[in-house]
mmCIF file of C-alpha atoms in Angstrom:
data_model
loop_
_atom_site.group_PDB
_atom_site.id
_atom_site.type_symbol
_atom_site.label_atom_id
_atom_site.label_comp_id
_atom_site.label_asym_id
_atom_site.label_seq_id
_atom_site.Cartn_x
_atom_site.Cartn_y
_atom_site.Cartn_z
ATOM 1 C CA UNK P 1 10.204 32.018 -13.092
ATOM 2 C CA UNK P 2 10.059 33.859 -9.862
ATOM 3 C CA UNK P 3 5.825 33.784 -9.953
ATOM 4 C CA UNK P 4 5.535 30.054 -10.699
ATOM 5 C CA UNK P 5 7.964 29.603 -7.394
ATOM 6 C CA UNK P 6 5.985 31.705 -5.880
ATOM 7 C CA UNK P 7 2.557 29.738 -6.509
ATOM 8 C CA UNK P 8 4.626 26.279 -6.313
ATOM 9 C CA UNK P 9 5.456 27.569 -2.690
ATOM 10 C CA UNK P 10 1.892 28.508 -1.981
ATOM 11 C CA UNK P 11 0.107 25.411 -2.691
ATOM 12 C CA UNK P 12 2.584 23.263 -1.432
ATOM 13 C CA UNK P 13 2.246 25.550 1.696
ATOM 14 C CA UNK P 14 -1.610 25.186 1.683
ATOM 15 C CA UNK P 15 -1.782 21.735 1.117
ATOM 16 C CA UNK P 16 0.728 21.153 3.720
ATOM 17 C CA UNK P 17 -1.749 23.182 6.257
ATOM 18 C CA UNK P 18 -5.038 21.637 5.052
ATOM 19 C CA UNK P 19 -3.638 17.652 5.110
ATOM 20 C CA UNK P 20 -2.767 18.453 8.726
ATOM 21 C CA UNK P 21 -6.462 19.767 9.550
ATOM 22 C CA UNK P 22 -7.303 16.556 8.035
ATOM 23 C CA UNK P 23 -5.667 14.448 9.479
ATOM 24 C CA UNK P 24 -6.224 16.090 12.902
ATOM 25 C CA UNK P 25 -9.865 15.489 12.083
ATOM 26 C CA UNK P 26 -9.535 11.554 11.661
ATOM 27 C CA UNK P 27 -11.624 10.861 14.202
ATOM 28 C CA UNK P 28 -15.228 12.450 12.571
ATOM 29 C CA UNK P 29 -17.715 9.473 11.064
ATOM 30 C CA UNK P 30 -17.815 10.984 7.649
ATOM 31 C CA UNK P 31 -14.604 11.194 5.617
ATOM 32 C CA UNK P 32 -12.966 14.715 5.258
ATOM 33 C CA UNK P 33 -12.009 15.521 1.877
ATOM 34 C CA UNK P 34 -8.693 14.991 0.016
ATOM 35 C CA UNK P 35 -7.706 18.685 0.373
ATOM 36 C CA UNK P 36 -4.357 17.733 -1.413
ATOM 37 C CA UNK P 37 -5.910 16.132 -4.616
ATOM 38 C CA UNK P 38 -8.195 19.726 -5.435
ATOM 39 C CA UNK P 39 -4.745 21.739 -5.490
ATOM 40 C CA UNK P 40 -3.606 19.223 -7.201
ATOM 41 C CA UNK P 41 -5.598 19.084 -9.849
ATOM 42 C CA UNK P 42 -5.764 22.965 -9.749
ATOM 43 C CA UNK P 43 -2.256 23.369 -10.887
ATOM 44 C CA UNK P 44 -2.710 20.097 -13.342
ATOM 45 C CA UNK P 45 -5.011 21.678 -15.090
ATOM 46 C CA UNK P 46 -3.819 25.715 -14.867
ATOM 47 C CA UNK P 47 0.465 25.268 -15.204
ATOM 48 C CA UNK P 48 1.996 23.690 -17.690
ATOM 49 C CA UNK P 49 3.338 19.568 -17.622
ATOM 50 C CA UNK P 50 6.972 20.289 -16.620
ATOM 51 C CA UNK P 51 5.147 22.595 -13.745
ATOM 52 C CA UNK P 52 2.926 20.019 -12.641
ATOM 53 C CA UNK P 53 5.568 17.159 -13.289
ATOM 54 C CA UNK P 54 8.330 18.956 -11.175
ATOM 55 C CA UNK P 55 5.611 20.428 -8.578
ATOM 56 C CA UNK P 56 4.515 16.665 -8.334
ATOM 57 C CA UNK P 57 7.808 15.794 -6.848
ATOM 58 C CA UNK P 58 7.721 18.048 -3.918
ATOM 59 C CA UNK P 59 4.036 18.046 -3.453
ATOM 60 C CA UNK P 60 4.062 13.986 -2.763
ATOM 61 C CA UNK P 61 7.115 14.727 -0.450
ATOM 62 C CA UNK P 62 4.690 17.066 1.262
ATOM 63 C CA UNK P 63 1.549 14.099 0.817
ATOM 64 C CA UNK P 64 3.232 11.538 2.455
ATOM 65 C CA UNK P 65 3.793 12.315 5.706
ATOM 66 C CA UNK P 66 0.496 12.285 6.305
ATOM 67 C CA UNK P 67 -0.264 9.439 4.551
ATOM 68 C CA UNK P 68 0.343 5.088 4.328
ATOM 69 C CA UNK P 69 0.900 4.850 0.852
ATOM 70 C CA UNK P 70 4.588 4.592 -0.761
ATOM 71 C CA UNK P 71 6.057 7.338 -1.792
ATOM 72 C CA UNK P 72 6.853 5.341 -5.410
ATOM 73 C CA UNK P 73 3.049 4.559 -6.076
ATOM 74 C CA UNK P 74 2.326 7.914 -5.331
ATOM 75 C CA UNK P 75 4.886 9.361 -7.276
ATOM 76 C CA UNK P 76 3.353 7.415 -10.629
ATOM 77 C CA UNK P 77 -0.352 8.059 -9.918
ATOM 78 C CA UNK P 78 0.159 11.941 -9.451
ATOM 79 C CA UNK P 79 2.360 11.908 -12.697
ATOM 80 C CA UNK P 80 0.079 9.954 -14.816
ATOM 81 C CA UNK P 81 -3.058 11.660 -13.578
ATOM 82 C CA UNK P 82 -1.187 14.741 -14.309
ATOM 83 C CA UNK P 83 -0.402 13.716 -17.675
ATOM 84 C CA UNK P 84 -4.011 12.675 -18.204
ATOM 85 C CA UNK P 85 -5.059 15.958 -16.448
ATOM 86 C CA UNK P 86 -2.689 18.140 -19.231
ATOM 87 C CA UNK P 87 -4.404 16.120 -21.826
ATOM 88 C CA UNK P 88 -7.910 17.109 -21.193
ATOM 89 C CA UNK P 89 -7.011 20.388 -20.905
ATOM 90 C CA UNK P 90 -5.349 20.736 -24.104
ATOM 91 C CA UNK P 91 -8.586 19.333 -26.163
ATOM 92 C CA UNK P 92 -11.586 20.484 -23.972
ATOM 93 C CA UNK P 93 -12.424 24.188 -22.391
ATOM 94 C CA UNK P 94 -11.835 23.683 -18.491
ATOM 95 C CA UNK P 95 -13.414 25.645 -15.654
ATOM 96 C CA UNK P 96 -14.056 25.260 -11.721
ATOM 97 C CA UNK P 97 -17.029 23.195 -12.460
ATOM 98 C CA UNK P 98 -14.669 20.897 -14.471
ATOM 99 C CA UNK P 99 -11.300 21.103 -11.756
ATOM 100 C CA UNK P 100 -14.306 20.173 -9.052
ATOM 101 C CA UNK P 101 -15.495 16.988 -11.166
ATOM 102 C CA UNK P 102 -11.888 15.944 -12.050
ATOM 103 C CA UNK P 103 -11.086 16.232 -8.141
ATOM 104 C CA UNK P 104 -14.343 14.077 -6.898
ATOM 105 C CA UNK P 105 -13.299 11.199 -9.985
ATOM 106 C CA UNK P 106 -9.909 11.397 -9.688
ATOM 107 C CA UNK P 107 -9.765 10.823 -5.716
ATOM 108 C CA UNK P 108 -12.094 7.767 -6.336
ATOM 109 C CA UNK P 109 -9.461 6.441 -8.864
ATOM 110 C CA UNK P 110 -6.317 6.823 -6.649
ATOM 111 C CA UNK P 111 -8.796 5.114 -3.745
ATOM 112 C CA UNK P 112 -9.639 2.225 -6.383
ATOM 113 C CA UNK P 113 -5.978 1.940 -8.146
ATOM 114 C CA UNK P 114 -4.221 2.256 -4.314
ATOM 115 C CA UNK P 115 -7.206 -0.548 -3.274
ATOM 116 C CA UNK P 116 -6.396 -2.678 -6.204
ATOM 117 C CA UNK P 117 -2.845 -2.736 -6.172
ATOM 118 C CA UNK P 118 -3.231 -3.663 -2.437
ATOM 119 C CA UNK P 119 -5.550 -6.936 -3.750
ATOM 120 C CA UNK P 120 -3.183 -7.759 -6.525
ATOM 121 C CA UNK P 121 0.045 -7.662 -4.257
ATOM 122 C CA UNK P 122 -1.737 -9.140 -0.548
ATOM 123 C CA UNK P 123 -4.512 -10.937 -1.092
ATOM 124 C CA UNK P 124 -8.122 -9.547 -2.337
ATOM 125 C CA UNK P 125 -9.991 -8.244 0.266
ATOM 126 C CA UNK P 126 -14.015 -6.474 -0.273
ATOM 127 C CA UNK P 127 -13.389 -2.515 -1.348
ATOM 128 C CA UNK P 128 -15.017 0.115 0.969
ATOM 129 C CA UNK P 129 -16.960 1.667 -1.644
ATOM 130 C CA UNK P 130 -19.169 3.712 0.331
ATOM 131 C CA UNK P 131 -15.819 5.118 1.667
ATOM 132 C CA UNK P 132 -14.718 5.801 -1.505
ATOM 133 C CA UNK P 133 -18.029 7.477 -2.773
ATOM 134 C CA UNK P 134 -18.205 9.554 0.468
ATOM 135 C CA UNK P 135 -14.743 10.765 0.326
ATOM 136 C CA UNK P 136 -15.618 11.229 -3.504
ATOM 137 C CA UNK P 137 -18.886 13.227 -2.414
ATOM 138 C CA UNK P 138 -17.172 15.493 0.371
ATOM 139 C CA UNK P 139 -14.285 16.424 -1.995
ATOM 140 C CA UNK P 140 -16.798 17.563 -4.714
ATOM 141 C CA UNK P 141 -18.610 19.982 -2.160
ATOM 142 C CA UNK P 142 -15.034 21.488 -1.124
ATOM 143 C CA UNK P 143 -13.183 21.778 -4.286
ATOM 144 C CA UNK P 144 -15.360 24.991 -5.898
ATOM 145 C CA UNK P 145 -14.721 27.160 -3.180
ATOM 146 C CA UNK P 146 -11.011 25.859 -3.145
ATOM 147 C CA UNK P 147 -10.142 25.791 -7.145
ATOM 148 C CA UNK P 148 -11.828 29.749 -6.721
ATOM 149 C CA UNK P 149 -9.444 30.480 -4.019
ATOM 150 C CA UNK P 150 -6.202 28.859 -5.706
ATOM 151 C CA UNK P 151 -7.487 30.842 -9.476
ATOM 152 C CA UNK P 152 -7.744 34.148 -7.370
ATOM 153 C CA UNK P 153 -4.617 33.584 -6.021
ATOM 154 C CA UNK P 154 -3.189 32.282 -9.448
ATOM 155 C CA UNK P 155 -4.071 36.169 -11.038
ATOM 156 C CA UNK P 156 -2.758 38.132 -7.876
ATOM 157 C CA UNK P 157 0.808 36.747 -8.407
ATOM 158 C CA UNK P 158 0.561 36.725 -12.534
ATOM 159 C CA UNK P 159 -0.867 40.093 -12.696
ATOM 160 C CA UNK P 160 1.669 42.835 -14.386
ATOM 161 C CA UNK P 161 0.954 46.167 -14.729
ATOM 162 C CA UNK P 162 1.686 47.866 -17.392
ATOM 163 C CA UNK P 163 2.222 51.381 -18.110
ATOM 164 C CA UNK P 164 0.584 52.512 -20.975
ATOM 165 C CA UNK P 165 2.782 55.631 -21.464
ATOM 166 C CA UNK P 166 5.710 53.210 -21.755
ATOM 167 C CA UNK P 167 4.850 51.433 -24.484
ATOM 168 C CA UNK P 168 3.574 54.400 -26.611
ATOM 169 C CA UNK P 169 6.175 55.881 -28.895
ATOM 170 C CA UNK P 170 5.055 59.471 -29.344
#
């Protein structure tokens, strides 16, 4: 219990850190990536649901201050893509390359979902695609060095030593 609090605290830390470099960084002509959506979808895909489900909670408390989306649509997307997330990893072998992917497509989905609930709702207005794709793009050349950072981290605080002495009866 105390090592999942213990990871829970460090990626909510980091992605607290790394959505305040980006959005300190508004101002550049290419879109930074969504820093928050690789470590989420690094602990989507490495802890189990009720982690990810409970993490989800603090981690869009932690999202939305630097963000313009409600805190209730966020709240559903993170816990369905979560859910969706805990499904492919259940019935296909995951690795960085796979975490990297699921960041670049699932970024592009909360763009398009956030961008279509906005039409639906106000009014349609055209989709910035090339937005989208870039923010898409950017997040796909970040996330492997990021999910490798987060899994290093992961083993550090899981790893147990144990003494082999111990557990031999002789």
């Amino acid at each position: 219990m105390k090592k999942t609090l213990v990871f829970a605290s460090i990626a909510l830390g980091l992605s607290f850190i790394l959505s305040g470099l980006q959005s300190s960084f508004y101002f550049f002509p290419i879109p930074l990536p969504a820093f928050w959506f690789i470590i989420f979808a690094f602990y989507s895909f490495r802890k189990s649901l009720s982690f990810s489900l409970l993490t989800n909670l603090a981690h869009a408390f932690v999202i939305i201050s630097f963000s313009s989306v409600s805190i209730s649509r966020l709240l559903i997307f993170l816990n369905l893509l979560s859910f969706f997330f805990y499904l492919i990893r259940e019935r296909f072998h995951t690795n960085h390359w796979h975490i990297s992917l699921a960041c670049a497509g699932g970024s592009f989905v909360f763009m398009f979902s956030d961008w279509l609930i906005d039409a639906v709702q106000l009014g349609f207005n055209p989709p910035p695609i090339i937005s989208w794709v870039s923010l898409s793009i950017s997040t796909l050349v970040f996330a492997p060095p990021f999910v490798f950072l987060l899994d290093k981290i992961d083993q550090k605080i899981a790893y147990e030593r144990i003494d082999t002495l111990q557990n031999l009866r002789i």
